[in-house]
Amino acid sequence: SLADELLTSVQNIIDTNKQTKYDAIVIELSGVADPITIKDNWEDAKFMGHPVTRQADVRRVITLVDACTFGTDWMTFDTAGQR
């Protein structure tokens, strides 16, 4: 799943560069996931004791919109999943 992939990817970044102390790791999801679901999945992993959640945390979620299609998408009644 995308949540597992995120956890594994963050763990790989930390493991590959153990001598580096990161201020932040920025993850760009390219519109493939709901940002709230990603944060919720991270919190679930933390609750279950996943090791990477002891080394990193999701502190902020930033969402960008495509200005060219925002107006059209905003005026529809379908869900993001239906688009």
PDB file of N, CA and C in Angstrom:
ATOM      1  N   SER A   1       0.842  -1.191   0.000  1.00  0.00           N
ATOM      2  CA  SER A   1       0.000   0.000   0.000  1.00  0.00           C
ATOM      3  C   SER A   1       0.884   1.249   0.000  1.00  0.00           C
ATOM      4  N   LEU A   2       0.248   2.360  -0.315  1.00  0.00           N
ATOM      5  CA  LEU A   2       0.984   3.622  -0.338  1.00  0.00           C
ATOM      6  C   LEU A   2       1.540   3.964   1.039  1.00  0.00           C
ATOM      7  N   ALA A   3       0.787   3.647   2.087  1.00  0.00           N
ATOM      8  CA  ALA A   3       1.260   3.932   3.452  1.00  0.00           C
ATOM      9  C   ALA A   3       2.513   3.131   3.766  1.00  0.00           C
ATOM     10  N   ASP A   4       2.515   1.844   3.401  1.00  0.00           N
ATOM     11  CA  ASP A   4       3.698   1.013   3.622  1.00  0.00           C
ATOM     12  C   ASP A   4       4.885   1.523   2.822  1.00  0.00           C
ATOM     13  N   GLU A   5       4.608   1.948   1.602  1.00  0.00           N
ATOM     14  CA  GLU A   5       5.667   2.471   0.744  1.00  0.00           C
ATOM     15  C   GLU A   5       6.280   3.739   1.350  1.00  0.00           C
ATOM     16  N   LEU A   6       5.443   4.590   1.904  1.00  0.00           N
ATOM     17  CA  LEU A   6       5.934   5.817   2.536  1.00  0.00           C
ATOM     18  C   LEU A   6       6.813   5.490   3.735  1.00  0.00           C
ATOM     19  N   LEU A   7       6.345   4.600   4.591  1.00  0.00           N
ATOM     20  CA  LEU A   7       7.126   4.217   5.762  1.00  0.00           C
ATOM     21  C   LEU A   7       8.472   3.625   5.358  1.00  0.00           C
ATOM     22  N   THR A   8       8.452   2.751   4.360  1.00  0.00           N
ATOM     23  CA  THR A   8       9.684   2.122   3.880  1.00  0.00           C
ATOM     24  C   THR A   8      10.624   3.156   3.263  1.00  0.00           C
ATOM     25  N   SER A   9      10.072   4.071   2.477  1.00  0.00           N
ATOM     26  CA  SER A   9      10.902   5.092   1.828  1.00  0.00           C
ATOM     27  C   SER A   9      11.571   6.012   2.843  1.00  0.00           C
ATOM     28  N   VAL A  10      10.820   6.442   3.846  1.00  0.00           N
ATOM     29  CA  VAL A  10      11.401   7.304   4.886  1.00  0.00           C
ATOM     30  C   VAL A  10      12.477   6.533   5.650  1.00  0.00           C
ATOM     31  N   GLN A  11      12.214   5.276   5.965  1.00  0.00           N
ATOM     32  CA  GLN A  11      13.211   4.450   6.654  1.00  0.00           C
ATOM     33  C   GLN A  11      14.477   4.312   5.809  1.00  0.00           C
ATOM     34  N   ASN A  12      14.322   4.119   4.499  1.00  0.00           N
ATOM     35  CA  ASN A  12      15.484   4.004   3.606  1.00  0.00           C
ATOM     36  C   ASN A  12      16.296   5.292   3.562  1.00  0.00           C
ATOM     37  N   ILE A  13      15.623   6.433   3.553  1.00  0.00           N
ATOM     38  CA  ILE A  13      16.333   7.718   3.556  1.00  0.00           C
ATOM     39  C   ILE A  13      17.151   7.853   4.834  1.00  0.00           C
ATOM     40  N   ILE A  14      16.542   7.540   5.953  1.00  0.00           N
ATOM     41  CA  ILE A  14      17.240   7.649   7.240  1.00  0.00           C
ATOM     42  C   ILE A  14      18.396   6.657   7.320  1.00  0.00           C
ATOM     43  N   ASP A  15      18.171   5.414   6.896  1.00  0.00           N
ATOM     44  CA  ASP A  15      19.211   4.379   6.970  1.00  0.00           C
ATOM     45  C   ASP A  15      20.369   4.639   6.029  1.00  0.00           C
ATOM     46  N   THR A  16      20.090   5.185   4.860  1.00  0.00           N
ATOM     47  CA  THR A  16      21.134   5.431   3.866  1.00  0.00           C
ATOM     48  C   THR A  16      22.073   6.546   4.300  1.00  0.00           C
ATOM     49  N   ASN A  17      21.567   7.479   5.060  1.00  0.00           N
ATOM     50  CA  ASN A  17      22.351   8.653   5.455  1.00  0.00           C
ATOM     51  C   ASN A  17      22.372   8.801   6.973  1.00  0.00           C
ATOM     52  N   LYS A  18      22.836   7.778   7.654  1.00  0.00           N
ATOM     53  CA  LYS A  18      22.807   7.782   9.131  1.00  0.00           C
ATOM     54  C   LYS A  18      23.612   8.936   9.735  1.00  0.00           C
ATOM     55  N   GLN A  19      24.641   9.403   9.041  1.00  0.00           N
ATOM     56  CA  GLN A  19      25.458  10.478   9.576  1.00  0.00           C
ATOM     57  C   GLN A  19      24.794  11.850   9.410  1.00  0.00           C
ATOM     58  N   THR A  20      23.700  11.911   8.651  1.00  0.00           N
ATOM     59  CA  THR A  20      23.010  13.173   8.407  1.00  0.00           C
ATOM     60  C   THR A  20      21.827  13.309   9.349  1.00  0.00           C
ATOM     61  N   LYS A  21      21.734  14.461  10.013  1.00  0.00           N
ATOM     62  CA  LYS A  21      20.567  14.753  10.849  1.00  0.00           C
ATOM     63  C   LYS A  21      19.679  15.692  10.040  1.00  0.00           C
ATOM     64  N   TYR A  22      18.485  15.241   9.740  1.00  0.00           N
ATOM     65  CA  TYR A  22      17.571  16.015   8.899  1.00  0.00           C
ATOM     66  C   TYR A  22      16.717  16.962   9.723  1.00  0.00           C
ATOM     67  N   ASP A  23      16.531  18.176   9.199  1.00  0.00           N
ATOM     68  CA  ASP A  23      15.557  19.094   9.771  1.00  0.00           C
ATOM     69  C   ASP A  23      14.164  18.732   9.272  1.00  0.00           C
ATOM     70  N   ALA A  24      14.111  18.264   8.016  1.00  0.00           N
ATOM     71  CA  ALA A  24      12.822  17.903   7.423  1.00  0.00           C
ATOM     72  C   ALA A  24      13.056  16.999   6.221  1.00  0.00           C
ATOM     73  N   ILE A  25      12.086  16.190   5.942  1.00  0.00           N
ATOM     74  CA  ILE A  25      12.033  15.408   4.707  1.00  0.00           C
ATOM     75  C   ILE A  25      10.721  15.799   4.044  1.00  0.00           C
ATOM     76  N   VAL A  26      10.797  16.290   2.814  1.00  0.00           N
ATOM     77  CA  VAL A  26       9.611  16.715   2.086  1.00  0.00           C
ATOM     78  C   VAL A  26       9.210  15.593   1.137  1.00  0.00           C
ATOM     79  N   ILE A  27       7.944  15.201   1.207  1.00  0.00           N
ATOM     80  CA  ILE A  27       7.433  14.127   0.364  1.00  0.00           C
ATOM     81  C   ILE A  27       6.324  14.702  -0.501  1.00  0.00           C
ATOM     82  N   GLU A  28       6.491  14.583  -1.798  1.00  0.00           N
ATOM     83  CA  GLU A  28       5.511  15.083  -2.749  1.00  0.00           C
ATOM     84  C   GLU A  28       4.752  13.890  -3.297  1.00  0.00           C
ATOM     85  N   LEU A  29       3.440  13.870  -3.149  1.00  0.00           N
ATOM     86  CA  LEU A  29       2.647  12.700  -3.492  1.00  0.00           C
ATOM     87  C   LEU A  29       2.084  12.706  -4.912  1.00  0.00           C
ATOM     88  N   SER A  30       2.275  13.765  -5.668  1.00  0.00           N
ATOM     89  CA  SER A  30       1.845  13.833  -7.071  1.00  0.00           C
ATOM     90  C   SER A  30       0.376  13.513  -7.275  1.00  0.00           C
ATOM     91  N   GLY A  31      -0.456  13.912  -6.356  1.00  0.00           N
ATOM     92  CA  GLY A  31      -1.890  13.735  -6.533  1.00  0.00           C
ATOM     93  C   GLY A  31      -2.393  12.308  -6.410  1.00  0.00           C
ATOM     94  N   VAL A  32      -1.561  11.390  -5.949  1.00  0.00           N
ATOM     95  CA  VAL A  32      -1.987   9.993  -5.881  1.00  0.00           C
ATOM     96  C   VAL A  32      -2.632   9.628  -4.559  1.00  0.00           C
ATOM     97  N   ALA A  33      -2.657  10.528  -3.614  1.00  0.00           N
ATOM     98  CA  ALA A  33      -3.177  10.159  -2.303  1.00  0.00           C
ATOM     99  C   ALA A  33      -3.854  11.345  -1.632  1.00  0.00           C
ATOM    100  N   ASP A  34      -4.767  11.022  -0.755  1.00  0.00           N
ATOM    101  CA  ASP A  34      -5.421  12.015   0.069  1.00  0.00           C
ATOM    102  C   ASP A  34      -4.486  12.358   1.220  1.00  0.00           C
ATOM    103  N   PRO A  35      -4.095  13.621   1.360  1.00  0.00           N
ATOM    104  CA  PRO A  35      -3.129  13.995   2.406  1.00  0.00           C
ATOM    105  C   PRO A  35      -3.565  13.611   3.820  1.00  0.00           C
ATOM    106  N   ILE A  36      -4.845  13.710   4.109  1.00  0.00           N
ATOM    107  CA  ILE A  36      -5.317  13.363   5.452  1.00  0.00           C
ATOM    108  C   ILE A  36      -5.151  11.866   5.693  1.00  0.00           C
ATOM    109  N   THR A  37      -5.411  11.060   4.670  1.00  0.00           N
ATOM    110  CA  THR A  37      -5.241   9.613   4.800  1.00  0.00           C
ATOM    111  C   THR A  37      -3.785   9.265   5.063  1.00  0.00           C
ATOM    112  N   ILE A  38      -2.866   9.960   4.395  1.00  0.00           N
ATOM    113  CA  ILE A  38      -1.437   9.716   4.612  1.00  0.00           C
ATOM    114  C   ILE A  38      -1.083  10.019   6.062  1.00  0.00           C
ATOM    115  N   LYS A  39      -1.547  11.156   6.569  1.00  0.00           N
ATOM    116  CA  LYS A  39      -1.256  11.504   7.972  1.00  0.00           C
ATOM    117  C   LYS A  39      -1.896  10.491   8.920  1.00  0.00           C
ATOM    118  N   ASP A  40      -3.132  10.093   8.646  1.00  0.00           N
ATOM    119  CA  ASP A  40      -3.813   9.106   9.494  1.00  0.00           C
ATOM    120  C   ASP A  40      -3.074   7.772   9.480  1.00  0.00           C
ATOM    121  N   ASN A  41      -2.611   7.345   8.308  1.00  0.00           N
ATOM    122  CA  ASN A  41      -1.864   6.086   8.213  1.00  0.00           C
ATOM    123  C   ASN A  41      -0.567   6.160   9.005  1.00  0.00           C
ATOM    124  N   TRP A  42       0.082   7.318   8.978  1.00  0.00           N
ATOM    125  CA  TRP A  42       1.321   7.497   9.755  1.00  0.00           C
ATOM    126  C   TRP A  42       1.010   7.383  11.251  1.00  0.00           C
ATOM    127  N   GLU A  43      -0.074   8.021  11.672  1.00  0.00           N
ATOM    128  CA  GLU A  43      -0.467   7.961  13.079  1.00  0.00           C
ATOM    129  C   GLU A  43      -0.816   6.528  13.485  1.00  0.00           C
ATOM    130  N   ASP A  44      -1.472   5.791  12.592  1.00  0.00           N
ATOM    131  CA  ASP A  44      -1.774   4.376  12.870  1.00  0.00           C
ATOM    132  C   ASP A  44      -0.488   3.573  13.037  1.00  0.00           C
ATOM    133  N   ALA A  45       0.478   3.831  12.157  1.00  0.00           N
ATOM    134  CA  ALA A  45       1.766   3.128  12.240  1.00  0.00           C
ATOM    135  C   ALA A  45       2.476   3.468  13.549  1.00  0.00           C
ATOM    136  N   LYS A  46       2.365   4.738  13.966  1.00  0.00           N
ATOM    137  CA  LYS A  46       2.973   5.157  15.240  1.00  0.00           C
ATOM    138  C   LYS A  46       2.320   4.407  16.402  1.00  0.00           C
ATOM    139  N   PHE A  47       1.005   4.311  16.370  1.00  0.00           N
ATOM    140  CA  PHE A  47       0.272   3.608  17.419  1.00  0.00           C
ATOM    141  C   PHE A  47       0.669   2.127  17.470  1.00  0.00           C
ATOM    142  N   MET A  48       0.933   1.534  16.296  1.00  0.00           N
ATOM    143  CA  MET A  48       1.305   0.120  16.209  1.00  0.00           C
ATOM    144  C   MET A  48       2.799  -0.102  16.503  1.00  0.00           C
ATOM    145  N   GLY A  49       3.548   0.997  16.682  1.00  0.00           N
ATOM    146  CA  GLY A  49       4.952   0.886  17.050  1.00  0.00           C
ATOM    147  C   GLY A  49       5.905   0.667  15.895  1.00  0.00           C
ATOM    148  N   HIS A  50       5.535   1.120  14.698  1.00  0.00           N
ATOM    149  CA  HIS A  50       6.447   0.986  13.555  1.00  0.00           C
ATOM    150  C   HIS A  50       7.744   1.737  13.860  1.00  0.00           C
ATOM    151  N   PRO A  51       8.900   1.097  13.631  1.00  0.00           N
ATOM    152  CA  PRO A  51      10.184   1.693  14.032  1.00  0.00           C
ATOM    153  C   PRO A  51      10.475   3.073  13.439  1.00  0.00           C
ATOM    154  N   VAL A  52      10.109   3.311  12.196  1.00  0.00           N
ATOM    155  CA  VAL A  52      10.451   4.597  11.576  1.00  0.00           C
ATOM    156  C   VAL A  52       9.713   5.752  12.256  1.00  0.00           C
ATOM    157  N   THR A  53       8.579   5.483  12.879  1.00  0.00           N
ATOM    158  CA  THR A  53       7.839   6.563  13.537  1.00  0.00           C
ATOM    159  C   THR A  53       8.504   7.036  14.822  1.00  0.00           C
ATOM    160  N   ARG A  54       9.526   6.311  15.273  1.00  0.00           N
ATOM    161  CA  ARG A  54      10.326   6.779  16.413  1.00  0.00           C
ATOM    162  C   ARG A  54      11.459   7.696  15.951  1.00  0.00           C
ATOM    163  N   GLN A  55      11.714   7.684  14.642  1.00  0.00           N
ATOM    164  CA  GLN A  55      12.801   8.488  14.080  1.00  0.00           C
ATOM    165  C   GLN A  55      12.312   9.698  13.304  1.00  0.00           C
ATOM    166  N   ALA A  56      11.065   9.664  12.873  1.00  0.00           N
ATOM    167  CA  ALA A  56      10.514  10.750  12.061  1.00  0.00           C
ATOM    168  C   ALA A  56       9.043  10.920  12.404  1.00  0.00           C
ATOM    169  N   ASP A  57       8.503  12.076  12.063  1.00  0.00           N
ATOM    170  CA  ASP A  57       7.099  12.339  12.340  1.00  0.00           C
ATOM    171  C   ASP A  57       6.533  13.206  11.219  1.00  0.00           C
ATOM    172  N   VAL A  58       5.232  13.119  11.011  1.00  0.00           N
ATOM    173  CA  VAL A  58       4.546  13.997  10.060  1.00  0.00           C
ATOM    174  C   VAL A  58       4.036  15.180  10.863  1.00  0.00           C
ATOM    175  N   ARG A  59       4.640  16.324  10.644  1.00  0.00           N
ATOM    176  CA  ARG A  59       4.255  17.518  11.414  1.00  0.00           C
ATOM    177  C   ARG A  59       3.360  18.450  10.625  1.00  0.00           C
ATOM    178  N   ARG A  60       3.551  18.468   9.317  1.00  0.00           N
ATOM    179  CA  ARG A  60       2.751  19.363   8.472  1.00  0.00           C
ATOM    180  C   ARG A  60       2.329  18.629   7.212  1.00  0.00           C
ATOM    181  N   VAL A  61       1.143  18.978   6.742  1.00  0.00           N
ATOM    182  CA  VAL A  61       0.664  18.499   5.457  1.00  0.00           C
ATOM    183  C   VAL A  61       0.298  19.741   4.650  1.00  0.00           C
ATOM    184  N   ILE A  62       0.891  19.861   3.495  1.00  0.00           N
ATOM    185  CA  ILE A  62       0.643  21.001   2.614  1.00  0.00           C
ATOM    186  C   ILE A  62       0.020  20.466   1.341  1.00  0.00           C
ATOM    187  N   THR A  63      -1.063  21.085   0.912  1.00  0.00           N
ATOM    188  CA  THR A  63      -1.744  20.654  -0.292  1.00  0.00           C
ATOM    189  C   THR A  63      -1.663  21.764  -1.335  1.00  0.00           C
ATOM    190  N   LEU A  64      -1.268  21.403  -2.521  1.00  0.00           N
ATOM    191  CA  LEU A  64      -1.215  22.336  -3.649  1.00  0.00           C
ATOM    192  C   LEU A  64      -2.332  21.983  -4.613  1.00  0.00           C
ATOM    193  N   VAL A  65      -2.873  22.977  -5.281  1.00  0.00           N
ATOM    194  CA  VAL A  65      -3.904  22.728  -6.279  1.00  0.00           C
ATOM    195  C   VAL A  65      -3.426  23.213  -7.633  1.00  0.00           C
ATOM    196  N   ASP A  66      -3.939  22.602  -8.677  1.00  0.00           N
ATOM    197  CA  ASP A  66      -3.633  23.001 -10.050  1.00  0.00           C
ATOM    198  C   ASP A  66      -4.528  24.186 -10.391  1.00  0.00           C
ATOM    199  N   ALA A  67      -3.947  25.359 -10.519  1.00  0.00           N
ATOM    200  CA  ALA A  67      -4.718  26.582 -10.750  1.00  0.00           C
ATOM    201  C   ALA A  67      -5.511  26.527 -12.054  1.00  0.00           C
ATOM    202  N   CYS A  68      -5.007  25.800 -13.044  1.00  0.00           N
ATOM    203  CA  CYS A  68      -5.689  25.721 -14.341  1.00  0.00           C
ATOM    204  C   CYS A  68      -7.004  24.947 -14.268  1.00  0.00           C
ATOM    205  N   THR A  69      -7.097  23.963 -13.395  1.00  0.00           N
ATOM    206  CA  THR A  69      -8.304  23.132 -13.327  1.00  0.00           C
ATOM    207  C   THR A  69      -9.090  23.316 -12.036  1.00  0.00           C
ATOM    208  N   PHE A  70      -8.595  24.126 -11.124  1.00  0.00           N
ATOM    209  CA  PHE A  70      -9.252  24.255  -9.824  1.00  0.00           C
ATOM    210  C   PHE A  70     -10.703  24.718  -9.950  1.00  0.00           C
ATOM    211  N   GLY A  71     -10.945  25.746 -10.727  1.00  0.00           N
ATOM    212  CA  GLY A  71     -12.304  26.274 -10.871  1.00  0.00           C
ATOM    213  C   GLY A  71     -13.265  25.242 -11.400  1.00  0.00           C
ATOM    214  N   THR A  72     -12.858  24.504 -12.402  1.00  0.00           N
ATOM    215  CA  THR A  72     -13.703  23.467 -12.980  1.00  0.00           C
ATOM    216  C   THR A  72     -13.954  22.353 -11.981  1.00  0.00           C
ATOM    217  N   ASP A  73     -12.926  21.900 -11.321  1.00  0.00           N
ATOM    218  CA  ASP A  73     -13.075  20.826 -10.340  1.00  0.00           C
ATOM    219  C   ASP A  73     -13.911  21.278  -9.144  1.00  0.00           C
ATOM    220  N   TRP A  74     -13.736  22.513  -8.725  1.00  0.00           N
ATOM    221  CA  TRP A  74     -14.457  23.022  -7.562  1.00  0.00           C
ATOM    222  C   TRP A  74     -15.956  23.068  -7.818  1.00  0.00           C
ATOM    223  N   MET A  75     -16.351  23.329  -9.055  1.00  0.00           N
ATOM    224  CA  MET A  75     -17.763  23.480  -9.386  1.00  0.00           C
ATOM    225  C   MET A  75     -18.449  22.151  -9.702  1.00  0.00           C
ATOM    226  N   THR A  76     -17.784  21.020  -9.545  1.00  0.00           N
ATOM    227  CA  THR A  76     -18.415  19.723  -9.776  1.00  0.00           C
ATOM    228  C   THR A  76     -18.891  19.138  -8.458  1.00  0.00           C
ATOM    229  N   PHE A  77     -19.767  18.159  -8.565  1.00  0.00           N
ATOM    230  CA  PHE A  77     -20.310  17.541  -7.369  1.00  0.00           C
ATOM    231  C   PHE A  77     -19.752  16.128  -7.153  1.00  0.00           C
ATOM    232  N   ASP A  78     -18.850  15.691  -8.045  1.00  0.00           N
ATOM    233  CA  ASP A  78     -18.245  14.379  -7.852  1.00  0.00           C
ATOM    234  C   ASP A  78     -17.107  14.481  -6.832  1.00  0.00           C
ATOM    235  N   THR A  79     -16.756  13.366  -6.264  1.00  0.00           N
ATOM    236  CA  THR A  79     -15.687  13.368  -5.280  1.00  0.00           C
ATOM    237  C   THR A  79     -14.341  13.336  -5.989  1.00  0.00           C
ATOM    238  N   ALA A  80     -13.288  13.627  -5.261  1.00  0.00           N
ATOM    239  CA  ALA A  80     -11.946  13.582  -5.851  1.00  0.00           C
ATOM    240  C   ALA A  80     -11.651  12.189  -6.391  1.00  0.00           C
ATOM    241  N   GLY A  81     -12.116  11.153  -5.692  1.00  0.00           N
ATOM    242  CA  GLY A  81     -11.894   9.782  -6.137  1.00  0.00           C
ATOM    243  C   GLY A  81     -12.581   9.484  -7.459  1.00  0.00           C
ATOM    244  N   GLN A  82     -13.697  10.164  -7.749  1.00  0.00           N
ATOM    245  CA  GLN A  82     -14.413   9.943  -8.998  1.00  0.00           C
ATOM    246  C   GLN A  82     -13.757  10.668 -10.162  1.00  0.00           C
ATOM    247  N   ARG A  83     -12.952  11.674  -9.888  1.00  0.00           N
ATOM    248  CA  ARG A  83     -12.280  12.400 -10.961  1.00  0.00           C
ATOM    249  C   ARG A  83     -11.118  11.606 -11.427  1.00  0.00           C
TER     250      ARG A  83
END
